[in-house]
Structure formats: C-alpha cells, structure tokens
PDB file of C-alpha atoms in Angstrom:
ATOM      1  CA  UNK A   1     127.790  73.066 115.342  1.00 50.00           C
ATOM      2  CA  UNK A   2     128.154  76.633 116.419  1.00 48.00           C
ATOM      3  CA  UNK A   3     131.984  76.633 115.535  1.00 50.00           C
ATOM      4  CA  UNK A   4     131.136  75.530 111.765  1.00 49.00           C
ATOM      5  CA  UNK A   5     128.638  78.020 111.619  1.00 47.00           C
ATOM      6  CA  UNK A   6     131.572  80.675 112.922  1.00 50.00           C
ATOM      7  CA  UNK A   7     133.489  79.191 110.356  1.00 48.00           C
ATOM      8  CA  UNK A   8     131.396  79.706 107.667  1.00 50.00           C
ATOM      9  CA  UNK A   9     130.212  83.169 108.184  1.00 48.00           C
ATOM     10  CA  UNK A  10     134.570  84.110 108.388  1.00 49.00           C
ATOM     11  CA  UNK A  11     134.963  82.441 105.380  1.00 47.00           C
ATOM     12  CA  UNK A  12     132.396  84.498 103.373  1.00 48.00           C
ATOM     13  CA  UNK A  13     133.647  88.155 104.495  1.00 46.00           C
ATOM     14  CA  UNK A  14     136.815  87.575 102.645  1.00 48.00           C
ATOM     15  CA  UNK A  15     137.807  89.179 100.050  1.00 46.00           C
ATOM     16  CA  UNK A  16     138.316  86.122  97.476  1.00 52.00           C
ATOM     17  CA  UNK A  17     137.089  84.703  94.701  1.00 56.00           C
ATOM     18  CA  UNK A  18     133.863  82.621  94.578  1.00 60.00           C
ATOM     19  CA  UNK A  19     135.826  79.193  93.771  1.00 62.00           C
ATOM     20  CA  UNK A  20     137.719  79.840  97.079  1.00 62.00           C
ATOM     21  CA  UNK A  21     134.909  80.534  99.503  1.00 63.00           C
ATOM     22  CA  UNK A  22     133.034  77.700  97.751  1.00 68.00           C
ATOM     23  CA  UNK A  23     136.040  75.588  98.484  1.00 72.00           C
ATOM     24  CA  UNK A  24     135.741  76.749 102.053  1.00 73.00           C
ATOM     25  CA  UNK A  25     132.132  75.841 102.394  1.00 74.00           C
ATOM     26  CA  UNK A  26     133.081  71.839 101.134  1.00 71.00           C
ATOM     27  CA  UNK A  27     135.741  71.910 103.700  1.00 79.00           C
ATOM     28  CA  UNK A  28     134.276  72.904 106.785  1.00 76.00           C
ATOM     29  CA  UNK A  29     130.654  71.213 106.354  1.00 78.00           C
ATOM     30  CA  UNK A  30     132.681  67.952 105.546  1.00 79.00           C
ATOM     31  CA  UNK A  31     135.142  68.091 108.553  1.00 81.00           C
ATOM     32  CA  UNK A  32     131.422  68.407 110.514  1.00 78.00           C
ATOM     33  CA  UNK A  33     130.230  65.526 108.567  1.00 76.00           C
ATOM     34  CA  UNK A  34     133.456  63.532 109.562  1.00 76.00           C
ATOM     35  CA  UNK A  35     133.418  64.803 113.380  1.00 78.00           C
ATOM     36  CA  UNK A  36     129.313  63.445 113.384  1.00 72.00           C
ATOM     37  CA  UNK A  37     130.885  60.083 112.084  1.00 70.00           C
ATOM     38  CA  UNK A  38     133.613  59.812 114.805  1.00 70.00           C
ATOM     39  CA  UNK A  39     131.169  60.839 118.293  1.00 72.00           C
ATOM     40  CA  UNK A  40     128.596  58.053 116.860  1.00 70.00           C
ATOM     41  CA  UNK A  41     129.517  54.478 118.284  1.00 68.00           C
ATOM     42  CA  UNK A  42     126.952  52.865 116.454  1.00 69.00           C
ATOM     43  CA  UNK A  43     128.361  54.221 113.299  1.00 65.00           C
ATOM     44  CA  UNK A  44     131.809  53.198 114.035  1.00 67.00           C
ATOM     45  CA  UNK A  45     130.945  49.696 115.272  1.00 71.00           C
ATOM     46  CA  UNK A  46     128.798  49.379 111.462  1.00 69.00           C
ATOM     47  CA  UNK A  47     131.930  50.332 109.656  1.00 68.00           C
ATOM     48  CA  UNK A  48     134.208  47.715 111.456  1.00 74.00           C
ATOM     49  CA  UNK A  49     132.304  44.932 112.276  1.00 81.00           C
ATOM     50  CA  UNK A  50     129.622  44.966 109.070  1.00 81.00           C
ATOM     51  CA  UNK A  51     131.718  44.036 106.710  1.00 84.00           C
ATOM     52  CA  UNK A  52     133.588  41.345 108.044  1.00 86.00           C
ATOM     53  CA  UNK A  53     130.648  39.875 109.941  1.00 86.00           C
ATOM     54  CA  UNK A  54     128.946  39.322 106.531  1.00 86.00           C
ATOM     55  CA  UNK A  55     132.054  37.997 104.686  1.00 88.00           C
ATOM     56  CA  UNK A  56     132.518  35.474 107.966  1.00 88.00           C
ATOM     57  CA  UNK A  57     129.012  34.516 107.169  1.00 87.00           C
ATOM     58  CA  UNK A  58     129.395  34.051 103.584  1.00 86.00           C
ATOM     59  CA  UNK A  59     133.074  32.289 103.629  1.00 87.00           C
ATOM     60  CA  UNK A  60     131.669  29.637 106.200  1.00 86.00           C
ATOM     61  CA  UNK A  61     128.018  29.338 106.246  1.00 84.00           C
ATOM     62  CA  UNK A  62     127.349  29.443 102.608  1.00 78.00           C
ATOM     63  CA  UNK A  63     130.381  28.650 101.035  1.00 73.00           C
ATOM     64  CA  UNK A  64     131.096  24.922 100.839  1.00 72.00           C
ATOM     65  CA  UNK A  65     127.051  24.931  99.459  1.00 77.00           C
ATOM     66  CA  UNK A  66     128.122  27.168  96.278  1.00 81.00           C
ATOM     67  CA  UNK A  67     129.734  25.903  92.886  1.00 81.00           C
ATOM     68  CA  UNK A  68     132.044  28.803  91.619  1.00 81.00           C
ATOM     69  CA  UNK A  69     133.973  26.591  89.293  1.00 80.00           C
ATOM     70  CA  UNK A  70     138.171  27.147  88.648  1.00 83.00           C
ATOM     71  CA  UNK A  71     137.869  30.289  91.377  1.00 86.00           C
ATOM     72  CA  UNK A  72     138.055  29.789  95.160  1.00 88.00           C
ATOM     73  CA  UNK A  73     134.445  30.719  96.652  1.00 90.00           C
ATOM     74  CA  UNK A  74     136.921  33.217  99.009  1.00 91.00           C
ATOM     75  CA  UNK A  75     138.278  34.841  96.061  1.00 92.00           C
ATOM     76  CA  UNK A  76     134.474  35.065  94.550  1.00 92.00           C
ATOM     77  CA  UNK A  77     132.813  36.563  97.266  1.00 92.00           C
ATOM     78  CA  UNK A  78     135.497  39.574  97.829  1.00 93.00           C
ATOM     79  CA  UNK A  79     134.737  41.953  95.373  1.00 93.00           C
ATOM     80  CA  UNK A  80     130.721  40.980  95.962  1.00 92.00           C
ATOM     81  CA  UNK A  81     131.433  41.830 100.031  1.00 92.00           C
ATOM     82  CA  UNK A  82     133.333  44.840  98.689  1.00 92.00           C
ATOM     83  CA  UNK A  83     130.417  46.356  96.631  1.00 92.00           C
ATOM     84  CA  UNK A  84     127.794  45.174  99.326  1.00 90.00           C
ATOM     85  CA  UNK A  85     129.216  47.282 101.817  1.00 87.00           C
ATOM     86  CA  UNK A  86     129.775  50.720  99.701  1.00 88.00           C
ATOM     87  CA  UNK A  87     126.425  49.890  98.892  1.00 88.00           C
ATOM     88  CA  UNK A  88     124.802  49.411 102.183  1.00 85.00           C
ATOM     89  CA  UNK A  89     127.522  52.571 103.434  1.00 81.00           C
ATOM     90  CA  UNK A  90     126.745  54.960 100.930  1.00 79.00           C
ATOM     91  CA  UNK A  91     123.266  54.766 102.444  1.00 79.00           C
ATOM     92  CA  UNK A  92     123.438  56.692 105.383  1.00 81.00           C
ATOM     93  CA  UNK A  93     123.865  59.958 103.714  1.00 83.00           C
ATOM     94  CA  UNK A  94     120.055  59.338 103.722  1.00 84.00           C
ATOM     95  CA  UNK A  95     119.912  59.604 107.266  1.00 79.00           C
ATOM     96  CA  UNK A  96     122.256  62.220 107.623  1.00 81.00           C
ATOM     97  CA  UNK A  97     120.675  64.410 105.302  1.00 82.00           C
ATOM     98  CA  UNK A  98     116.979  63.742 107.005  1.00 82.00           C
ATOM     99  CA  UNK A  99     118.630  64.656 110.396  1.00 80.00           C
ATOM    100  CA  UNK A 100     119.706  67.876 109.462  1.00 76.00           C
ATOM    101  CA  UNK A 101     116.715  68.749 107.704  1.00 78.00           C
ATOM    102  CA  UNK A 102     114.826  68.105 110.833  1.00 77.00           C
ATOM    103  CA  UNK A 103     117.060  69.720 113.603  1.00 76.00           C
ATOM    104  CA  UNK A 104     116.733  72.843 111.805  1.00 70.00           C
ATOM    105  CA  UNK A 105     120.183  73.703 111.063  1.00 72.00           C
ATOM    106  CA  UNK A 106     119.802  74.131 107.546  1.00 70.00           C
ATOM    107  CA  UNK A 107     117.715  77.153 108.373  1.00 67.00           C
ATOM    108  CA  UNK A 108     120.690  78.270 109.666  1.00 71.00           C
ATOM    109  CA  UNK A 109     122.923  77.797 107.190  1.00 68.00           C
ATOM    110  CA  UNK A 110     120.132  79.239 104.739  1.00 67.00           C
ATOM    111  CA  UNK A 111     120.800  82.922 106.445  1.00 65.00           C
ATOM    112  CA  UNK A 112     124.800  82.089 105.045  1.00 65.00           C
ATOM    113  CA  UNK A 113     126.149  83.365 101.535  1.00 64.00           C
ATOM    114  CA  UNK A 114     127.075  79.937 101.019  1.00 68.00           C
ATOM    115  CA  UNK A 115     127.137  77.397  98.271  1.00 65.00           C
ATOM    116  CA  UNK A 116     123.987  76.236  97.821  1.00 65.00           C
ATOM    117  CA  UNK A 117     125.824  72.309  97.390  1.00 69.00           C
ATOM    118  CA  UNK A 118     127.861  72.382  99.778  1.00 76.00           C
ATOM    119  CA  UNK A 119     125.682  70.765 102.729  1.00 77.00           C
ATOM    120  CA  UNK A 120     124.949  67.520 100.656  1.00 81.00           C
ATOM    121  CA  UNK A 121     128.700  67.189  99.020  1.00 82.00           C
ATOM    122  CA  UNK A 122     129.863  67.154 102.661  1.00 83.00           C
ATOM    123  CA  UNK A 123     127.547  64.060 103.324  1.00 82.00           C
ATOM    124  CA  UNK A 124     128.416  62.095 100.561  1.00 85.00           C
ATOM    125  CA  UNK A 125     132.168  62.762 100.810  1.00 86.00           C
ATOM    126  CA  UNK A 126     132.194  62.265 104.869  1.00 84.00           C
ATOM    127  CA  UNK A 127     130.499  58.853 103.522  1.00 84.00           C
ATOM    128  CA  UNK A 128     132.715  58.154 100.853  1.00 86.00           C
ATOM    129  CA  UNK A 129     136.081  58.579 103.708  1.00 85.00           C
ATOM    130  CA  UNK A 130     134.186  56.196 106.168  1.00 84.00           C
ATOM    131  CA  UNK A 131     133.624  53.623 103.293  1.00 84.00           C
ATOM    132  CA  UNK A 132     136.798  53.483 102.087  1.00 86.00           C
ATOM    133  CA  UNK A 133     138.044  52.665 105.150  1.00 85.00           C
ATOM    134  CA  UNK A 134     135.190  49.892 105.673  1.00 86.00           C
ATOM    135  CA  UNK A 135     136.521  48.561 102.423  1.00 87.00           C
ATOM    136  CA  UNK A 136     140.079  48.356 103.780  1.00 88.00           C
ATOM    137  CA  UNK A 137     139.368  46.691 106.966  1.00 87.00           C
ATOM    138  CA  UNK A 138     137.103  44.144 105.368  1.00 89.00           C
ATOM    139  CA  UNK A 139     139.806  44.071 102.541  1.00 90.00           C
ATOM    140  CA  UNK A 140     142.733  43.273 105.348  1.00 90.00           C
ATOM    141  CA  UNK A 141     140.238  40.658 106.557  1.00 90.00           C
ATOM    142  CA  UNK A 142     139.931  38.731 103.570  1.00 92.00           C
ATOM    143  CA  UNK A 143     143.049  37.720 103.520  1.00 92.00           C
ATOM    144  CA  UNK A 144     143.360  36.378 107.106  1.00 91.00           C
ATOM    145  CA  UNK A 145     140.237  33.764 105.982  1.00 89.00           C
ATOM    146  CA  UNK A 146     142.439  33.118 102.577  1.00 88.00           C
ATOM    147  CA  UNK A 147     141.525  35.772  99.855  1.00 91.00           C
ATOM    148  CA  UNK A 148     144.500  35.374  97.341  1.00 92.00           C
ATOM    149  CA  UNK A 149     144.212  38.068  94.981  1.00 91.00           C
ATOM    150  CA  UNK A 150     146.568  38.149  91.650  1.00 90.00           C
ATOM    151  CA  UNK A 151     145.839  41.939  90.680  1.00 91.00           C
ATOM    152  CA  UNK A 152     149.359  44.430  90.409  1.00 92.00           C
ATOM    153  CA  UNK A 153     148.898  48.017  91.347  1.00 93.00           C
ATOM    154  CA  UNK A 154     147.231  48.916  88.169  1.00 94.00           C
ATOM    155  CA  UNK A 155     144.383  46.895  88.793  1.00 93.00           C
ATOM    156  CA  UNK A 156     144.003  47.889  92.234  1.00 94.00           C
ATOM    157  CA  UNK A 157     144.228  51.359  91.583  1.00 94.00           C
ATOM    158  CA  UNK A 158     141.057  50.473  88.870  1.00 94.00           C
ATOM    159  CA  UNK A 159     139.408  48.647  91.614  1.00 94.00           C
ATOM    160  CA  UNK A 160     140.268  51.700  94.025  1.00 93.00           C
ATOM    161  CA  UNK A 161     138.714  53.863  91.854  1.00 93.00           C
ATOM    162  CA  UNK A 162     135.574  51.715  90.379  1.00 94.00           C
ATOM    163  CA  UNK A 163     135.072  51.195  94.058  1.00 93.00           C
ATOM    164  CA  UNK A 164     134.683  55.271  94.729  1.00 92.00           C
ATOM    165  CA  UNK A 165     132.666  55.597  92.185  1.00 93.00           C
ATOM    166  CA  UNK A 166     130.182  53.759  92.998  1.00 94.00           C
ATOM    167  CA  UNK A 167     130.092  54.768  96.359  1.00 92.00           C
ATOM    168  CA  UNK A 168     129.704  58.600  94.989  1.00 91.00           C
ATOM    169  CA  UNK A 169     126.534  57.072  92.863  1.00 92.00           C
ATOM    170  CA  UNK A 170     125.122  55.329  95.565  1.00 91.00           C
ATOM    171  CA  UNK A 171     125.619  58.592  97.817  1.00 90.00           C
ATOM    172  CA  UNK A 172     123.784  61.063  95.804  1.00 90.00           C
ATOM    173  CA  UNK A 173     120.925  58.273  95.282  1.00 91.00           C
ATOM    174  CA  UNK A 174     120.851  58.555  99.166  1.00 89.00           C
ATOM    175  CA  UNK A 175     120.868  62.306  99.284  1.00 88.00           C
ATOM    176  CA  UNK A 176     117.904  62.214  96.975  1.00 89.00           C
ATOM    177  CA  UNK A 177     115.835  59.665  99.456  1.00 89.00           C
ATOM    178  CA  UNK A 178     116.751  61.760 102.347  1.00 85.00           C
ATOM    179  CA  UNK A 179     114.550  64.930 101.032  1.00 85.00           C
ATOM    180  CA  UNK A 180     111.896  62.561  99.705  1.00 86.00           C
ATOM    181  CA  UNK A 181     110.947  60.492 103.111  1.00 83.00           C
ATOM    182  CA  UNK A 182     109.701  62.173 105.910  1.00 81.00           C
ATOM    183  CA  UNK A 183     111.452  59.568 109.267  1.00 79.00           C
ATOM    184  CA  UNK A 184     114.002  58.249 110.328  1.00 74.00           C
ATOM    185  CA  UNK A 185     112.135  54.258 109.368  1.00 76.00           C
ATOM    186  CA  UNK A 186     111.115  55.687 106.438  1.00 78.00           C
ATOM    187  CA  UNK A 187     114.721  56.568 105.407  1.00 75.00           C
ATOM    188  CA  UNK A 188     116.188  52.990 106.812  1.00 74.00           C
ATOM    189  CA  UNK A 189     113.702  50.973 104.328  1.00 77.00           C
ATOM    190  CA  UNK A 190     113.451  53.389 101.591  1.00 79.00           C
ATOM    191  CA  UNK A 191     117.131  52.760 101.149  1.00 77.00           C
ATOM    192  CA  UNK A 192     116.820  48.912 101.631  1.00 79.00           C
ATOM    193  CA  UNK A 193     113.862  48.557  99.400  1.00 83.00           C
ATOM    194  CA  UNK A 194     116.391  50.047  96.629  1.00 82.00           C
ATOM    195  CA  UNK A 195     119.400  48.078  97.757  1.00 85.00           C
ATOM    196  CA  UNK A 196     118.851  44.894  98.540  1.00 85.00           C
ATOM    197  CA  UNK A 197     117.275  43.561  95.057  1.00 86.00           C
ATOM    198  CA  UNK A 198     120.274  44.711  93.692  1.00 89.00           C
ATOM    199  CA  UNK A 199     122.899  43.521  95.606  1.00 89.00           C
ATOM    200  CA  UNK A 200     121.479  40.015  96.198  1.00 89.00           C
ATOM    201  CA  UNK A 201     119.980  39.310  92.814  1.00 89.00           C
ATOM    202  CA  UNK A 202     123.251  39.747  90.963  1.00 90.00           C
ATOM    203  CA  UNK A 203     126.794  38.512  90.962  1.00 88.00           C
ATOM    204  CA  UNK A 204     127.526  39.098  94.323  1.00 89.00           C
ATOM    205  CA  UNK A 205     127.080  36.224  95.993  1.00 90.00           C
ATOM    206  CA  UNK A 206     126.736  33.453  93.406  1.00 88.00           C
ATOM    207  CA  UNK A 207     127.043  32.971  89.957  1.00 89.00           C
ATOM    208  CA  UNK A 208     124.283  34.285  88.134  1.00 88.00           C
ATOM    209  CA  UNK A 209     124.161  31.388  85.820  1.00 86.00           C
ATOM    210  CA  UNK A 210     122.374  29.277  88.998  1.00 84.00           C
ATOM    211  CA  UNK A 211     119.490  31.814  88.777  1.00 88.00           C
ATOM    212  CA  UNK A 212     116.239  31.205  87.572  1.00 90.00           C
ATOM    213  CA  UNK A 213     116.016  32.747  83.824  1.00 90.00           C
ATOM    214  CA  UNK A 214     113.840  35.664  84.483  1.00 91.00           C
ATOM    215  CA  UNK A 215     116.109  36.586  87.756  1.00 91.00           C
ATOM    216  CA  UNK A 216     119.174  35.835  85.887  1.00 92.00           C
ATOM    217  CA  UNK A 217     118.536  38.341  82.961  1.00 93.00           C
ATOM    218  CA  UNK A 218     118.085  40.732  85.270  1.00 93.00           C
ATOM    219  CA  UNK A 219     120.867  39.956  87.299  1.00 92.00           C
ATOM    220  CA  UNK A 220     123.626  40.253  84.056  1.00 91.00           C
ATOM    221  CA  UNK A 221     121.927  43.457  83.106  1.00 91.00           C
ATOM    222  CA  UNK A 222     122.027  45.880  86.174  1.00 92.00           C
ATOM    223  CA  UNK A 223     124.510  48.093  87.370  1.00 92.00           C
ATOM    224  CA  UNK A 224     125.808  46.204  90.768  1.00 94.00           C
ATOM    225  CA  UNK A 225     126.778  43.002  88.688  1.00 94.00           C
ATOM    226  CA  UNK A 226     128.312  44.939  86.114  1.00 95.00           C
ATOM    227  CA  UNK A 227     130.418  46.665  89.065  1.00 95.00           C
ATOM    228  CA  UNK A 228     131.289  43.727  91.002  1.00 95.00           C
ATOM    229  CA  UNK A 229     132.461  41.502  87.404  1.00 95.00           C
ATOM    230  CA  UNK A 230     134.696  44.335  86.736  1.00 95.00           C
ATOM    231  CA  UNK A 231     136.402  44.469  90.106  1.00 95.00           C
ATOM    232  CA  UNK A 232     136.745  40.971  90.321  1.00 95.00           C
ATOM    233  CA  UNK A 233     137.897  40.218  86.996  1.00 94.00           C
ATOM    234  CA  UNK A 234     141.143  42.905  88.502  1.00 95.00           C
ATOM    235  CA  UNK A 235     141.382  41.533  91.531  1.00 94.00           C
ATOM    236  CA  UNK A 236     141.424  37.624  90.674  1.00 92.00           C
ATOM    237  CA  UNK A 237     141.599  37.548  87.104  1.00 89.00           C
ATOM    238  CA  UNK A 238     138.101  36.016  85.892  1.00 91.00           C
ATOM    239  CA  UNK A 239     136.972  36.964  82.344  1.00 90.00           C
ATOM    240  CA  UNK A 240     135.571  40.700  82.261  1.00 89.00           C
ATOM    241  CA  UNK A 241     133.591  40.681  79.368  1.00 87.00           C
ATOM    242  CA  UNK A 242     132.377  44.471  78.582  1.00 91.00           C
ATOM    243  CA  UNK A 243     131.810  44.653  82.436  1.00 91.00           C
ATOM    244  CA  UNK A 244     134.432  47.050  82.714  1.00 91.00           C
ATOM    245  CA  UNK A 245     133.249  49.899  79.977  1.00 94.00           C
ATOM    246  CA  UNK A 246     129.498  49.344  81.873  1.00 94.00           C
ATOM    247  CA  UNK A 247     130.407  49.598  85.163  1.00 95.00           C
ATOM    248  CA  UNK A 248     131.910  53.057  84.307  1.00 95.00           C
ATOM    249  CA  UNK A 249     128.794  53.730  82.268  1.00 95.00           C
ATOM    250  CA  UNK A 250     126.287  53.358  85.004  1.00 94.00           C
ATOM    251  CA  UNK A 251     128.180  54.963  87.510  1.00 94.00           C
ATOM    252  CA  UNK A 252     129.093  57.729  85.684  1.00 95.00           C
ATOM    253  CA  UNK A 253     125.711  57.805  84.542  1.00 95.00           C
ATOM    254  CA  UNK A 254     123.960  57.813  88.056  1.00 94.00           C
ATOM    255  CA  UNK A 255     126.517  60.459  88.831  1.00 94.00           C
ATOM    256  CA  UNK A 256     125.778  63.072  86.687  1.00 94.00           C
ATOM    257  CA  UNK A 257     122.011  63.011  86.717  1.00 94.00           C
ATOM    258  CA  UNK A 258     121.548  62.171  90.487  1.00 92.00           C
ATOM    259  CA  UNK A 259     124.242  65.048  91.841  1.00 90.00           C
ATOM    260  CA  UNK A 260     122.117  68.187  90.230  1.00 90.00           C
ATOM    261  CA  UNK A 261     118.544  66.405  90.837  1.00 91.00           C
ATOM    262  CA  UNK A 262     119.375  66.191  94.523  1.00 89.00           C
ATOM    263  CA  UNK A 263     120.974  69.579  94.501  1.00 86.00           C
ATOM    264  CA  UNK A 264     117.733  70.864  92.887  1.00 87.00           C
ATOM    265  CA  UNK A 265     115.474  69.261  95.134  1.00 85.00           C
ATOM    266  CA  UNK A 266     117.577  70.558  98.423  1.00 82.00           C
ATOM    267  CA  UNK A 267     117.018  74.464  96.772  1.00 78.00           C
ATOM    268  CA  UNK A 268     113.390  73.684  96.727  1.00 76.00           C
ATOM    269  CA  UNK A 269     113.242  71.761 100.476  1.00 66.00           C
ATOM    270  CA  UNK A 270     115.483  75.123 102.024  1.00 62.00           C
TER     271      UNK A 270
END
C-alpha cells in the first residue's frame, strides 16, 4: 500500500504531460488492484471453481430435464455460464470499492495530484483481467463435458469482445453500488438483488419460449438475453436475430452513462 502510494507521489513530480501522469495513475492503482486479487484465496478459489461448479450443475442436474430443440443443451448453456459469471465477477468491484472507502486510503490518495478516476478504473479493469480468465477456465472446461462450438476466429474475437464489454458495464454498475451501500452485506445483496433477476429470467439457462408470458416478455427484452443470444448465435451458430446490434446497444449504453455517474459520485464521497 505504502509502495503505490511512493509510486504515485514519483509519478506526479515529473515533468510530463497530464495524459502521461494520468496514464501512470491507471497503472499503478491497477497493478494494486491485481496484487489484492492474487493474496486473497477466497477470491482465487471463486474465479476457478465458480464457474465450472455451476456449468457441472447445469450440464448434469438440469440438463436431460430441458428441451433446447436441434442444439445440444451443452452447447446452450455455454454462452449463458459465460455471461453468468462476468456477471456475478464484475460484482466485486462493489466490494472492493466499499473496502477502500472504509480503510481510509482514499484519504490518502485525496492529498495526491492524481486523476480523480483513476482509483475506480483500476477496480473495474483488475476485475475485468480476473474475469477473463474465469471465462477461459470455464471455457477450457466446457469442452472436457462436450461443448462443440462451430465459431472461426472472427466470431470468437466478437464473442471476446461482447464478453468485455459487458463485463466493463457490469463493473461500473458495481462501482456505483459500492459508494451507495454502507457494509460489506449490504454490498453482497445489493449486487444480487440486481443480478440475479437478470441472469435467471432470461436466455441463460432455458429457452425463453418455456416462460410464462409476462416473464417471457421480459426475458426477450433485457440486456443479459440480448448478450447471451448474440454470443451464442457466434459460438454455435443459432439464429441471432437483431441480438447482436442490442447487445452492443445496451452495453455501450450502460457504459457511457454509468462510467461518469460513478466517477461523479466518488468526487462527491472523497
């Protein structure tokens, strides 16, 4: 803690442009972000085990029970798995944010000429590194239980970067929660309360067509079924639809009015 401190102090005395000390301030908060990420077990354990405990669950408990038609349940759930856990990821920036603004060492870093950002980019990036690799791990264990995608590398790059983001959306919704709840429980349901409706009343893990009318319209019309279409229409080759064009939408969307909201609302906490 004391070394990025150090680091930021040295990195303001110099004689550069604003960009580049800016730059500086990203860097170093998010290398502390990461090095919080790799001395917490629990964490680590989250990232691994997580995602391929729920698509064990799914594959074997639940899937001889659910009609997907022509595509393999496997090959269904994926991308649903895939968007559940960026989801359920991206929501620790919550946390993190919450723990720094209660050990104090924002007060700190308020005495620093530094970018005013840079404190909540380094949570949400730090998050969006550990949930990529979630994504890969539960990715490489897909296929050992018999995911058989058909996608090239142009539609994984699109999933690649649908997949990040989404996680970046979910992030700076998280960053925003963190300032608003005042505990640690209070930041673990706040971000359930928002999450689970919509990752289990849409496409995720069946077809929304089996829903109840009410639940099913607003299961085809929210962001994490418009997400989770597009990604598996790349990655198995089911029909897309406009999924694709609103996915982008609504994380684009959440982007650009949740990143300066939180931002504003950290200026006013500090």
């Amino acid at each position: 803690m004391k070394q990025s401190v150090s680091l930021l102090a040295d990195t303001q005395t110099e004689a550069r442009p604003e960009i580049f000390w800016t730059l500086d301030n990203y860097w170093v908060l998010t290398k502390r972000s990461l090095t919080h990420i790799l001395r917490n077990i629990d964490q680590l354990l989250s990232t691994f085990l997580m995602p391929v405990m729920f698509l064990l669950l799914f594959r074997y408990v639940f899937g001889g029970a659910i009609n997907t038609g022509e595509t393999s349940y496997v090959n269904f759930l994926v991308a649903g798995i895939l968007v559940q856990t960026a989801a359920f990821g991206a929501n620790t920036t919550t946390f993190s944010v919450l723990v720094d603004l209660q050990k104090g060492i924002v007060d700190r870093f308020r005495a620093l000429p530094m970018a005013s950002s840079a404190l909540l980019a380094a949570h949400v990036i730090a998050d969006l590194v550990r949930n990529t690799i979630s994504a890969l791990i539960m990715l490489a264990a897909s296929f050992l239980v018999g995911f058989r995608p058909t996608a090239d590398p142009a539609e994984w790059l699109l999933v690649l970067g649908l997949l990040l983001l989404f996680t970046l959306a979910i992030s700076w919704i998280s960053a925003i929660l963190g300032m608003v709840v005042k505990s640690l429980e209070a930041a673990q349901w706040s971000g359930f309360m928002v999450l689970m409706p919509l990752t289990f009343a849409s496409s995720a893990f069946v077809p929304t067509g089996s829903m109840p009318t009410v639940l099913r319209v607003f299961a085809e019309n929210q962001p994490v079924t418009h997400v989770i279409e597009a990604m598996r229409a790349w990655m198995v080759g089911t029909p897309i639809g406009n999924s694709g064009w609103l996915a982008l939408f609504w994380c684009v969307g959440i982007i650009v009015v949740a990143m300066p909201v939180a931002t504003w609302m950290f200026r006013r906490r500090v």
